[in-house]
Coordinates of C-alpha atoms in Angstrom, one line a residue:
Chain A
M1 CA -13.1 36.6 -2.7
P2 CA -11.4 40.9 -2.8
F3 CA -14.0 43.4 -3.6
G4 CA -14.0 43.6 -7.5
S5 CA -13.3 40.4 -8.3
P6 CA -15.3 38.9 -11.4
A7 CA -18.6 36.5 -11.0
P8 CA -17.7 33.5 -11.7
V9 CA -18.8 32.1 -15.1
I10 CA -21.0 29.3 -15.5
Y11 CA -21.8 27.3 -18.5
I12 CA -24.4 24.0 -18.6
L13 CA -23.5 21.8 -21.2
E14 CA -26.0 19.4 -23.5
P15 CA -24.8 16.3 -22.3
Y16 CA -24.9 14.7 -26.0
G17 CA -23.4 17.5 -27.6
G18 CA -25.3 20.4 -28.8
S19 CA -25.6 23.9 -27.0
A20 CA -24.1 25.2 -24.0
R21 CA -25.7 27.9 -22.1
T22 CA -24.8 30.3 -19.4
Q23 CA -26.1 29.9 -15.9
N24 CA -26.3 32.9 -13.2
P25 CA -24.3 31.8 -10.8
N26 CA -26.5 33.3 -8.0
L27 CA -28.9 30.9 -8.7
P28 CA -28.6 27.1 -7.6
H29 CA -28.3 24.7 -10.7
I30 CA -28.5 21.0 -9.6
F31 CA -31.5 19.3 -8.0
F32 CA -31.8 17.0 -5.2
D33 CA -32.1 13.8 -6.9
D34 CA -28.8 14.2 -9.0
S35 CA -26.5 11.5 -8.8
G36 CA -23.6 13.8 -8.2
I37 CA -25.1 15.4 -4.8
T38 CA -26.8 11.9 -3.5
R39 CA -23.5 9.3 -4.5
G40 CA -20.7 11.7 -5.9
D41 CA -21.3 9.3 -9.0
G42 CA -19.9 11.7 -11.4
V43 CA -16.0 13.0 -13.0
F44 CA -14.2 15.9 -12.7
E45 CA -11.7 18.2 -14.1
T46 CA -9.7 21.1 -12.8
L47 CA -8.1 23.6 -15.2
L48 CA -6.4 26.7 -15.5
V49 CA -7.4 29.6 -16.8
T50 CA -4.0 32.5 -17.5
D51 CA -3.3 34.8 -20.1
G52 CA -6.6 34.0 -22.2
H53 CA -6.2 30.6 -22.5
V54 CA -6.7 27.2 -21.1
A55 CA -3.4 25.6 -20.1
N56 CA -3.1 21.7 -21.2
L57 CA -6.8 21.4 -22.1
E58 CA -6.0 17.9 -24.9
R59 CA -4.5 16.2 -21.4
H60 CA -7.3 17.4 -19.3
A61 CA -9.8 16.2 -21.8
E62 CA -8.0 13.2 -22.2
R63 CA -8.2 12.0 -18.7
F64 CA -12.0 13.3 -18.9
V65 CA -12.7 10.9 -21.2
R66 CA -10.7 7.8 -19.4
S67 CA -12.3 9.0 -16.0
A68 CA -16.2 8.6 -17.7
K69 CA -15.5 5.7 -19.4
K70 CA -14.1 3.9 -16.8
L71 CA -17.2 5.1 -14.5
D72 CA -19.6 3.5 -17.3
L73 CA -21.2 7.6 -18.1
P74 CA -21.7 8.2 -21.6
T75 CA -18.4 9.5 -23.6
P76 CA -18.7 13.6 -23.7
D77 CA -18.0 15.2 -26.4
V78 CA -14.6 16.8 -25.5
E79 CA -14.7 18.9 -28.7
Q80 CA -18.3 20.0 -27.1
W81 CA -16.2 21.0 -23.8
K82 CA -13.3 22.2 -25.4
A83 CA -15.3 24.9 -27.1
A84 CA -17.3 25.9 -23.9
S85 CA -14.2 26.2 -21.8
R86 CA -12.7 28.3 -24.5
Q87 CA -16.0 30.0 -24.8
A88 CA -16.0 30.5 -20.8
A89 CA -12.3 31.9 -21.0
E90 CA -13.2 35.0 -23.4
D91 CA -15.9 35.7 -21.0
W92 CA -13.4 35.4 -18.1
T93 CA -11.4 37.4 -19.2
A94 CA -13.1 40.0 -20.6
A95 CA -15.2 40.4 -17.4
C96 CA -11.0 41.0 -15.7
R97 CA -11.3 44.5 -17.6
G98 CA -7.6 44.2 -18.5
E99 CA -6.0 42.6 -15.6
R100 CA -4.5 39.0 -15.4
I101 CA -6.5 37.4 -12.9
D102 CA -5.9 33.3 -13.3
G103 CA -9.5 31.3 -13.3
R104 CA -9.8 27.9 -12.2
L105 CA -12.0 25.7 -14.5
G106 CA -13.6 23.1 -13.0
W107 CA -15.5 20.7 -15.4
S108 CA -18.1 18.4 -13.5
Y109 CA -20.3 15.3 -15.7
T110 CA -22.8 13.3 -13.4
R111 CA -25.1 10.4 -14.1
G112 CA -27.4 13.0 -13.9
R113 CA -31.1 12.9 -12.2
A114 CA -32.6 10.1 -11.2
K115 CA -35.5 11.3 -12.6
T116 CA -34.4 11.3 -15.9
G117 CA -31.3 9.4 -16.1
I118 CA -29.6 12.0 -18.6
P119 CA -26.0 12.8 -17.5
T120 CA -25.7 16.6 -15.9
A121 CA -22.5 19.1 -17.3
W122 CA -21.5 21.7 -16.5
L123 CA -18.6 24.0 -16.1
T124 CA -17.3 26.6 -14.0
I125 CA -14.4 29.6 -13.9
Q126 CA -13.8 30.7 -10.5
E127 CA -11.0 33.8 -9.5
A128 CA -8.3 31.4 -8.7
T129 CA -6.1 31.5 -5.1
V130 CA -2.6 32.7 -6.7
M131 CA 0.5 31.7 -5.3
D132 CA 3.2 33.7 -6.5
R133 CA 6.0 32.3 -7.8
A134 CA 8.6 33.6 -5.6
T135 CA 6.1 32.1 -2.0
R136 CA 6.1 28.9 -4.3
V137 CA 9.7 28.7 -4.8
R138 CA 9.6 29.2 -0.8
G139 CA 7.9 26.7 -0.1
L140 CA 5.6 24.3 2.1
R141 CA 5.7 22.2 5.2
V142 CA 4.1 19.1 4.4
L143 CA 3.7 15.8 6.8
S144 CA 3.5 12.5 5.2
A145 CA 1.3 10.2 6.4
S146 CA -0.6 6.3 5.3
R147 CA -3.4 6.9 3.2
G148 CA -4.6 4.0 4.9
Y149 CA -5.9 1.2 3.0
T150 CA -3.6 -0.6 0.0
M151 CA -5.1 -1.3 -3.5
A152 CA -5.0 -5.0 -4.3
T153 CA -3.6 -6.0 -8.0
G154 CA -4.6 -8.8 -10.1
A155 CA -6.7 -11.1 -9.5
D156 CA -7.6 -9.6 -6.3
A157 CA -8.5 -6.0 -7.8
A158 CA -12.2 -5.2 -8.1
P159 CA -13.7 -6.1 -10.8
W160 CA -15.2 -3.0 -11.5
R161 CA -11.6 -0.8 -11.3
T162 CA -12.9 2.9 -10.8
E163 CA -9.6 3.3 -9.3
A164 CA -7.8 5.7 -12.4
A165 CA -10.8 7.9 -12.6
K166 CA -10.9 11.3 -11.3
T167 CA -14.6 11.1 -9.7
L168 CA -16.0 13.3 -7.4
D169 CA -15.7 11.1 -4.0
Y170 CA -12.8 13.6 -2.8
A171 CA -13.9 13.8 1.0
E172 CA -11.0 11.3 1.9
N173 CA -8.4 13.6 0.8
M174 CA -10.3 16.8 2.3
A175 CA -10.3 14.9 5.7
A176 CA -6.3 14.4 4.4
L177 CA -5.7 18.4 3.8
R178 CA -7.7 19.2 7.0
W179 CA -5.9 16.9 9.3
A180 CA -2.4 18.2 7.8
R181 CA -3.7 22.0 8.9
A182 CA -4.5 20.5 12.4
N183 CA -0.6 19.5 12.4
N184 CA 0.9 23.1 11.3
A185 CA 1.5 21.8 8.0
D186 CA 0.0 22.9 4.5
D187 CA -0.1 19.9 2.8
V188 CA 0.3 15.9 3.2
I189 CA 2.1 13.5 0.8
L190 CA 0.5 10.3 0.8
T191 CA 2.0 6.6 1.5
D192 CA 1.2 2.8 0.8
P193 CA 0.5 1.9 4.7
G194 CA 1.9 -1.6 3.9
T195 CA 5.2 -0.7 1.9
G196 CA 5.8 2.7 2.7
R197 CA 5.6 3.7 -1.3
V198 CA 5.0 7.4 -1.7
L199 CA 1.9 7.8 -3.8
E200 CA 0.6 11.5 -4.5
A201 CA -0.5 14.2 -2.5
A202 CA -3.8 15.2 -1.0
T203 CA -4.4 17.4 -4.3
A204 CA -1.4 17.3 -6.2
S205 CA 1.1 15.1 -8.0
I206 CA 4.9 14.6 -6.4
I207 CA 7.9 15.4 -8.4
A208 CA 11.4 14.4 -7.4
V209 CA 14.3 16.5 -8.4
R210 CA 17.2 14.1 -8.5
R211 CA 21.5 14.5 -8.8
G212 CA 22.2 14.2 -12.5
G213 CA 19.5 16.1 -14.1
K214 CA 16.6 13.5 -12.9
L215 CA 13.3 13.9 -12.3
R216 CA 11.1 11.4 -11.0
T217 CA 7.7 10.8 -10.2
P218 CA 5.6 7.6 -8.4
K219 CA 4.1 5.3 -10.7
P220 CA 0.2 5.8 -11.6
V221 CA -0.5 2.7 -10.5
G222 CA -2.5 1.5 -7.1
G223 CA -5.0 4.5 -7.2
V224 CA -2.0 6.7 -7.8
L225 CA -3.8 9.4 -10.2
Q226 CA -2.3 10.5 -13.4
G227 CA -1.4 14.3 -13.0
T228 CA -1.6 16.2 -16.3
G229 CA 0.7 18.7 -14.8
Q230 CA 3.4 16.2 -13.6
L231 CA 2.8 14.7 -17.9
A232 CA 3.0 18.5 -19.1
I233 CA 6.3 19.3 -17.0
F234 CA 8.1 15.4 -17.9
E235 CA 7.5 16.4 -21.8
E236 CA 8.7 20.5 -20.9
A237 CA 11.7 18.9 -19.1
E238 CA 12.7 16.7 -21.7
K239 CA 13.2 18.7 -24.6
H240 CA 15.9 20.3 -22.5
G241 CA 17.6 17.4 -21.5
W242 CA 16.1 16.3 -18.3
N243 CA 15.9 12.4 -17.6
C244 CA 12.8 11.9 -16.7
R245 CA 10.5 8.7 -14.9
A246 CA 8.5 6.9 -12.5
K247 CA 9.4 5.2 -10.4
D248 CA 8.8 3.6 -7.1
F249 CA 10.3 4.8 -3.9
N250 CA 9.8 6.0 -0.1
V251 CA 9.5 9.1 1.9
D252 CA 13.4 8.5 3.0
Y253 CA 14.4 8.7 -0.9
L254 CA 12.6 12.3 -1.0
Q255 CA 14.6 13.7 1.9
R256 CA 17.6 12.7 0.0
S257 CA 16.9 14.5 -3.4
E258 CA 18.2 17.8 -4.2
S259 CA 14.2 19.6 -3.9
V260 CA 10.6 18.2 -4.5
W261 CA 7.8 19.5 -5.6
L262 CA 4.0 19.1 -5.4
V263 CA 2.5 19.5 -8.7
S264 CA -1.0 20.8 -9.6
S265 CA -2.9 22.6 -12.1
V266 CA -4.2 25.8 -10.8
R267 CA -1.9 26.3 -7.5
R268 CA 1.2 25.3 -10.2
A269 CA 4.7 23.8 -8.3
V270 CA 5.2 24.1 -5.4
R271 CA 8.6 23.4 -3.7
V272 CA 8.1 21.4 0.1
A273 CA 10.2 23.2 2.0
Q274 CA 9.9 21.1 5.1
L275 CA 9.0 17.5 5.3
N276 CA 8.1 15.6 8.4
G277 CA 10.1 18.6 10.2
K278 CA 13.0 18.1 8.7
K279 CA 14.1 21.0 6.2
L280 CA 14.6 20.6 2.8
P281 CA 16.3 23.8 1.6
A282 CA 16.1 25.6 -1.8
P283 CA 18.6 24.3 -4.0
A284 CA 20.6 27.1 -6.5
N285 CA 18.1 26.0 -9.5
A286 CA 15.0 26.6 -7.7
T287 CA 13.7 29.6 -9.7
E288 CA 14.5 28.2 -13.5
L289 CA 13.3 24.7 -12.3
A290 CA 9.6 27.0 -11.2
E291 CA 10.2 28.5 -14.4
M292 CA 10.9 25.9 -16.2
F293 CA 7.4 24.0 -14.3
D294 CA 5.2 27.1 -15.2
R295 CA 6.1 27.0 -18.6
A296 CA 4.6 23.6 -19.0
L297 CA 1.9 23.9 -16.9
E298 CA 0.5 27.8 -18.6
K299 CA 0.9 25.9 -22.2
Chain B
M1 CA -42.6 6.6 -11.4
P2 CA -45.8 5.5 -12.0
F3 CA -48.5 8.3 -12.7
G4 CA -49.9 9.6 -9.7
S5 CA -47.4 9.4 -7.4
P6 CA -46.7 12.1 -4.7
A7 CA -44.3 14.6 -5.8
P8 CA -41.2 14.2 -3.7
V9 CA -41.1 16.6 -0.1
I10 CA -38.0 18.3 0.5
Y11 CA -36.7 20.8 3.3
I12 CA -34.2 22.8 3.6
L13 CA -32.4 22.9 7.5
E14 CA -30.8 26.0 8.4
P15 CA -28.1 24.1 9.6
Y16 CA -27.4 25.8 13.1
G17 CA -31.2 24.8 13.7
G18 CA -33.5 27.0 13.9
S19 CA -36.2 27.1 10.6
A20 CA -36.6 24.6 7.9
R21 CA -38.6 25.5 4.1
T22 CA -40.0 23.6 2.1
Q23 CA -38.3 23.5 -1.4
N24 CA -40.4 22.9 -4.6
P25 CA -38.6 19.4 -6.1
N26 CA -39.1 21.0 -9.4
L27 CA -36.5 23.5 -8.6
P28 CA -32.9 23.0 -8.0
H29 CA -31.1 23.9 -4.8
I30 CA -27.6 23.0 -4.9
F31 CA -25.2 25.5 -5.9
F32 CA -22.3 24.9 -7.9
D33 CA -19.5 25.8 -5.5
D34 CA -21.4 23.2 -2.9
S35 CA -18.4 20.8 -1.5
G36 CA -21.3 17.7 -1.7
I37 CA -21.1 18.4 -5.8
T38 CA -17.6 19.6 -6.1
R39 CA -16.2 16.9 -3.7
G40 CA -18.6 14.5 -2.3
D41 CA -17.4 15.8 1.0
G42 CA -20.5 15.7 3.4
V43 CA -22.6 12.9 4.5
F44 CA -25.6 11.6 4.7
E45 CA -28.5 9.0 5.5
T46 CA -31.3 6.9 4.0
L47 CA -34.3 5.8 6.1
L48 CA -37.6 4.4 5.4
V49 CA -40.7 6.4 6.0
T50 CA -43.8 3.3 5.9
D51 CA -47.3 3.6 7.7
G52 CA -47.2 7.5 8.8
H53 CA -44.1 7.8 10.6
V54 CA -39.5 7.3 10.3
A55 CA -38.9 4.0 11.3
N56 CA -35.7 3.8 13.1
L57 CA -35.2 7.3 13.4
E58 CA -32.7 7.5 16.9
R59 CA -30.6 5.4 15.2
H60 CA -30.5 6.9 12.0
A61 CA -29.5 10.4 14.3
E62 CA -27.3 8.5 16.0
R63 CA -25.0 7.7 13.2
F64 CA -25.5 11.0 11.2
V65 CA -24.1 12.5 14.0
R66 CA -21.2 10.4 14.3
S67 CA -20.8 10.7 10.1
A68 CA -20.6 14.3 10.8
K69 CA -17.8 14.3 13.7
K70 CA -15.7 11.9 11.6
L71 CA -15.9 14.6 9.1
D72 CA -15.3 17.5 11.4
L73 CA -18.2 19.0 10.4
P74 CA -20.7 21.3 13.0
T75 CA -22.5 18.9 14.3
P76 CA -26.2 18.5 13.6
D77 CA -29.0 19.6 15.7
V78 CA -30.6 16.1 15.6
E79 CA -33.8 17.4 17.4
Q80 CA -33.9 19.7 14.4
W81 CA -33.8 16.9 11.5
K82 CA -36.4 14.8 13.5
A83 CA -38.6 17.3 14.1
A84 CA -38.2 18.4 9.6
S85 CA -38.7 14.1 9.2
R86 CA -41.5 13.7 11.3
Q87 CA -43.1 17.6 9.4
A88 CA -41.9 15.8 6.2
A89 CA -43.5 12.2 7.3
E90 CA -46.7 13.7 7.7
D91 CA -46.4 15.7 4.4
W92 CA -46.1 12.6 2.3
T93 CA -48.7 10.9 4.2
A94 CA -50.6 13.3 3.4
A95 CA -49.9 13.3 0.1
C96 CA -50.7 9.9 0.1
R97 CA -54.4 10.3 0.6
G98 CA -55.2 7.0 2.2
E99 CA -53.2 5.2 0.0
R100 CA -49.6 3.1 2.0
I101 CA -46.6 4.7 -0.1
D102 CA -43.6 3.9 1.1
G103 CA -41.7 6.3 1.2
R104 CA -37.3 7.1 1.3
L105 CA -36.2 9.6 3.6
G106 CA -33.2 11.2 2.5
W107 CA -31.1 13.4 4.8
S108 CA -28.2 15.3 3.3
Y109 CA -25.2 17.7 4.8
T110 CA -22.0 19.0 2.8
R111 CA -19.4 21.3 4.1
G112 CA -21.4 24.2 2.1
R113 CA -20.9 26.2 -0.7
A114 CA -17.1 27.9 -0.5
K115 CA -18.2 31.0 -0.7
T116 CA -20.3 31.0 2.5
G117 CA -18.5 27.8 4.6
I118 CA -22.3 27.1 6.0
P119 CA -23.0 23.7 6.0
T120 CA -25.7 22.7 3.4
A121 CA -28.5 20.5 4.9
W122 CA -31.6 19.0 3.3
L123 CA -34.1 16.1 3.7
T124 CA -36.3 14.7 0.8
I125 CA -38.7 12.0 0.9
Q126 CA -39.5 10.3 -2.6
E127 CA -41.6 7.1 -3.2
A128 CA -39.4 4.3 -2.4
T129 CA -39.0 1.4 -5.2
V130 CA -40.9 -1.0 -3.1
M131 CA -40.3 -5.4 -3.3
D132 CA -42.8 -7.1 -1.5
R133 CA -42.1 -9.5 1.0
A134 CA -42.5 -12.4 -0.8
T135 CA -40.4 -11.1 -3.4
R136 CA -37.9 -10.6 -0.8
V137 CA -38.4 -14.2 0.6
R138 CA -37.9 -15.5 -3.2
G139 CA -34.4 -13.8 -2.8
L140 CA -31.8 -12.2 -4.8
R141 CA -28.8 -13.5 -7.1
V142 CA -25.7 -12.3 -5.8
L143 CA -22.2 -12.5 -6.7
S144 CA -19.4 -11.7 -4.5
A145 CA -16.0 -10.0 -5.6
S146 CA -13.3 -8.5 -4.0
R147 CA -13.6 -4.5 -3.1
G148 CA -9.9 -3.7 -4.3
Y149 CA -8.1 -2.8 -1.3
T150 CA -7.3 -3.2 1.9
M151 CA -8.0 -1.0 5.0
A152 CA -4.6 -0.6 7.6
T153 CA -4.7 -0.6 10.9
G154 CA -3.4 0.6 14.0
A155 CA -0.2 2.4 13.5
D156 CA -0.8 2.1 9.6
A157 CA -4.3 3.5 9.8
A158 CA -4.8 7.0 8.0
P159 CA -4.6 9.2 11.0
W160 CA -7.8 11.2 9.4
R161 CA -10.0 7.7 9.3
T162 CA -13.2 8.6 8.0
E163 CA -13.8 5.3 7.3
A164 CA -16.4 4.5 9.5
A165 CA -18.7 8.0 8.5
K166 CA -21.5 7.2 5.9
T167 CA -20.0 10.1 3.1
L168 CA -21.5 11.0 -0.3
D169 CA -18.7 8.9 -2.0
Y170 CA -20.7 6.6 -2.7
A171 CA -19.2 6.2 -6.6
E172 CA -17.3 3.1 -6.1
N173 CA -20.6 1.0 -4.6
M174 CA -22.4 2.1 -7.8
A175 CA -19.6 0.9 -10.0
A176 CA -20.3 -2.6 -8.2
L177 CA -23.9 -2.3 -8.2
R178 CA -23.1 -1.8 -12.3
W179 CA -21.0 -4.6 -12.1
A180 CA -23.4 -7.3 -10.6
R181 CA -25.5 -6.1 -13.1
A182 CA -23.8 -6.6 -15.9
N183 CA -22.9 -10.0 -14.7
N184 CA -26.6 -11.1 -14.2
A185 CA -26.9 -10.5 -10.9
D186 CA -28.8 -8.4 -8.8
D187 CA -26.2 -7.3 -6.4
V188 CA -22.9 -7.9 -4.9
I189 CA -21.2 -8.8 -1.8
L190 CA -17.9 -7.0 -1.2
T191 CA -14.9 -9.2 0.5
D192 CA -11.4 -8.0 1.3
P193 CA -8.9 -8.8 -1.1
G194 CA -6.0 -10.6 1.5
T195 CA -8.0 -12.3 3.5
G196 CA -11.1 -13.0 1.9
R197 CA -13.9 -11.7 4.5
V198 CA -17.0 -10.7 4.3
L199 CA -17.7 -6.8 4.5
E200 CA -21.0 -6.1 3.7
A201 CA -22.9 -5.8 -0.1
A202 CA -22.4 -2.4 -2.2
T203 CA -25.8 -1.0 -0.1
A204 CA -26.5 -3.5 2.4
S205 CA -25.4 -5.0 5.2
I206 CA -25.1 -8.6 5.3
I207 CA -26.7 -11.5 8.3
A208 CA -26.3 -15.3 7.9
V209 CA -28.6 -17.6 9.7
R210 CA -26.9 -20.8 11.6
R211 CA -28.1 -23.3 12.5
G212 CA -29.0 -23.6 16.6
G213 CA -30.9 -20.1 16.5
K214 CA -27.9 -18.0 15.6
L215 CA -27.7 -14.5 13.5
R216 CA -24.3 -13.2 12.2
T217 CA -22.8 -10.2 10.6
P218 CA -19.3 -9.0 9.6
K219 CA -17.7 -7.1 12.0
P220 CA -18.3 -3.5 11.6
V221 CA -14.4 -2.7 11.3
G222 CA -12.0 -2.0 8.2
G223 CA -14.3 -0.2 6.5
V224 CA -16.8 -2.0 7.0
L225 CA -20.5 0.6 7.7
Q226 CA -22.3 -0.7 10.9
G227 CA -26.1 -1.0 9.5
T228 CA -28.9 0.4 11.2
G229 CA -31.2 -2.2 10.4
Q230 CA -29.2 -4.6 11.2
L231 CA -29.0 -3.6 14.2
A232 CA -32.5 -3.6 14.5
I233 CA -32.6 -6.9 13.3
F234 CA -30.3 -7.6 16.2
E235 CA -32.3 -6.2 18.7
E236 CA -36.1 -7.6 17.7
A237 CA -34.3 -11.3 17.3
E238 CA -32.3 -10.8 21.0
K239 CA -35.7 -10.4 22.3
H240 CA -37.0 -13.8 20.7
G241 CA -33.6 -15.9 21.8
W242 CA -32.1 -15.6 18.7
N243 CA -28.0 -15.7 19.9
C244 CA -26.7 -12.7 17.6
R245 CA -23.1 -11.7 17.1
A246 CA -20.4 -9.9 15.0
K247 CA -18.2 -12.4 13.7
D248 CA -15.3 -12.7 10.7
F249 CA -16.1 -15.2 8.3
N250 CA -15.8 -15.7 4.7
V251 CA -17.9 -16.5 1.4
D252 CA -17.8 -20.1 2.3
Y253 CA -19.1 -19.5 5.7
L254 CA -22.2 -17.8 4.0
Q255 CA -22.7 -20.9 1.7
R256 CA -23.0 -23.2 4.3
S257 CA -25.6 -21.1 6.4
E258 CA -29.3 -21.8 6.9
S259 CA -29.9 -18.5 4.9
V260 CA -28.5 -15.4 4.1
W261 CA -30.4 -11.5 3.8
L262 CA -29.1 -8.4 2.4
V263 CA -30.8 -5.8 4.9
S264 CA -31.1 -2.1 3.9
S265 CA -33.7 0.9 5.3
V266 CA -35.8 1.1 2.8
R267 CA -35.5 -2.0 0.7
R268 CA -35.8 -4.1 3.9
A269 CA -34.7 -7.4 3.8
V270 CA -34.3 -9.5 1.2
R271 CA -33.4 -13.0 0.8
V272 CA -30.1 -14.3 -0.8
A273 CA -31.5 -16.9 -3.5
Q274 CA -28.4 -17.6 -5.5
L275 CA -24.4 -16.9 -4.4
N276 CA -22.0 -17.2 -7.1
G277 CA -24.2 -19.6 -9.2
K278 CA -24.8 -21.4 -6.6
K279 CA -28.6 -21.8 -4.6
L280 CA -29.2 -21.2 -1.3
P281 CA -32.6 -22.9 -0.9
A282 CA -35.4 -21.1 1.1
P283 CA -35.7 -22.6 4.5
A284 CA -39.0 -23.5 6.3
N285 CA -38.9 -20.3 8.2
A286 CA -38.3 -18.0 5.5
T287 CA -41.4 -16.0 6.3
E288 CA -41.3 -15.8 9.6
L289 CA -38.0 -14.6 9.5
A290 CA -38.6 -12.3 7.3
E291 CA -41.6 -11.1 9.6
M292 CA -39.4 -10.4 12.1
F293 CA -36.8 -8.7 9.9
D294 CA -39.7 -6.5 8.8
R295 CA -41.3 -5.2 12.5
A296 CA -37.2 -4.5 13.5
L297 CA -36.9 -2.6 9.9
E298 CA -40.6 -0.4 10.3
K299 CA -40.3 0.2 13.9

């Protein structure tokens, strides 16, 4: 972190509602027997703090509750999470002393310590790695690769079905990102090994811009997480006359699109400039699109 | 934990070799930005401490190194881990004051704090949940269920292949165990959704005892973790003339076996007494087998 960055803001929440207290970021707060660290048994959200407010708070709160439910965790008190997030964003903004520094707000909620059985709940705001809009329009080098497994459906699905939960289990996604970087790429688009269906990027949703004012995204099924940013963008774009929907498609479809974007809450929307070594030239409307996407993601 | 149990023993290791220091178990030691808690990005092992020593230390150390390699973590200095484990086992045994209390030794090794990029390494010994041999021979009620996904092989596999690593990502396995308990069972045997192939239990390996002195276990491929306990048992059993090997089989094969055992390091081998509602009666040699299995698992 550059000299002079604000210190991370941490709040620890009482999991059944009640108070939130600040935590010194120079001190640890997770115990050895927390199921979050022993088993990855918990859920999380990553939100953008920009211009003094938390973006798309409602969508993240909804997914957070859904994730907790999928994991049979006690339902989090979202009003408490939202209030603590607003308080933390205020603290963050004050610490920035008039400078606009984007924050990455993380919500973490685990099954808690083996000793107590009470969930552990905390949120953090740290300085976001910023990529300016021009760089995002210029774009990323991306590779596609098999995700390595196929989710079963119907009677063959696992009866516990945690697949649509945003759990702490991201070791696989991190391995995918390392692989991309080792192969001279910035990110990776995951595909289903059986069908070649495009799923999602390692830590982002995918949006394809098609001729005739269409936005398309992979269907959020078969282990594809519903992206809060993608939802926000579709809602905004529909107001401006875009035709938006989820659809099954393969990598070839992306290569024949007007433009392809990877969407995540904090990095926002970034154009894919090269896919599997093939250039995807910036379309005339790239900056206009990026502005519309930013509006949706910063709301 | 019953009154009078020894306090957990924790050692924090310097990840590049060097010293190990004790950590007070009443204080937290994991920071908010540790990749182990933010992404499940780390590996672990669970070992048995019994009768003053650490069982099957070499096998666990080998798998630990393999797991770290799969995740592109710096290779752990296993001599340091082994020495710290022996020291911790001594501390544990001393704290037990002459009583024989089995300990569960956990090794944890994460990619570390985002701030430093230095891996976080620690081990803990806690009181093991003990199931005596008679109870283990009497057995468990077990259900089988689809694991919910199929690993792709060959050219369709993910190029990063973390599948054989014992990572912190166990939220799915924990969900499987909760499902079993909600359905009046003690454990769950996972099967491949496409082929019905038996894979492993939620946190244990599977051994089938077959007529003619045969022990069979599912092949450790397609997302099946190689069990250290299963390896130890096969080595011991071969000395006593058992014919041991890995093999593809389905649930029906288990129901036609002389006996079926779930094997994990700390719980040891437990017989399956009921599988999907069907009784699997204890064979005449159940106690003899359990003794042989214990010998292997406690070595």
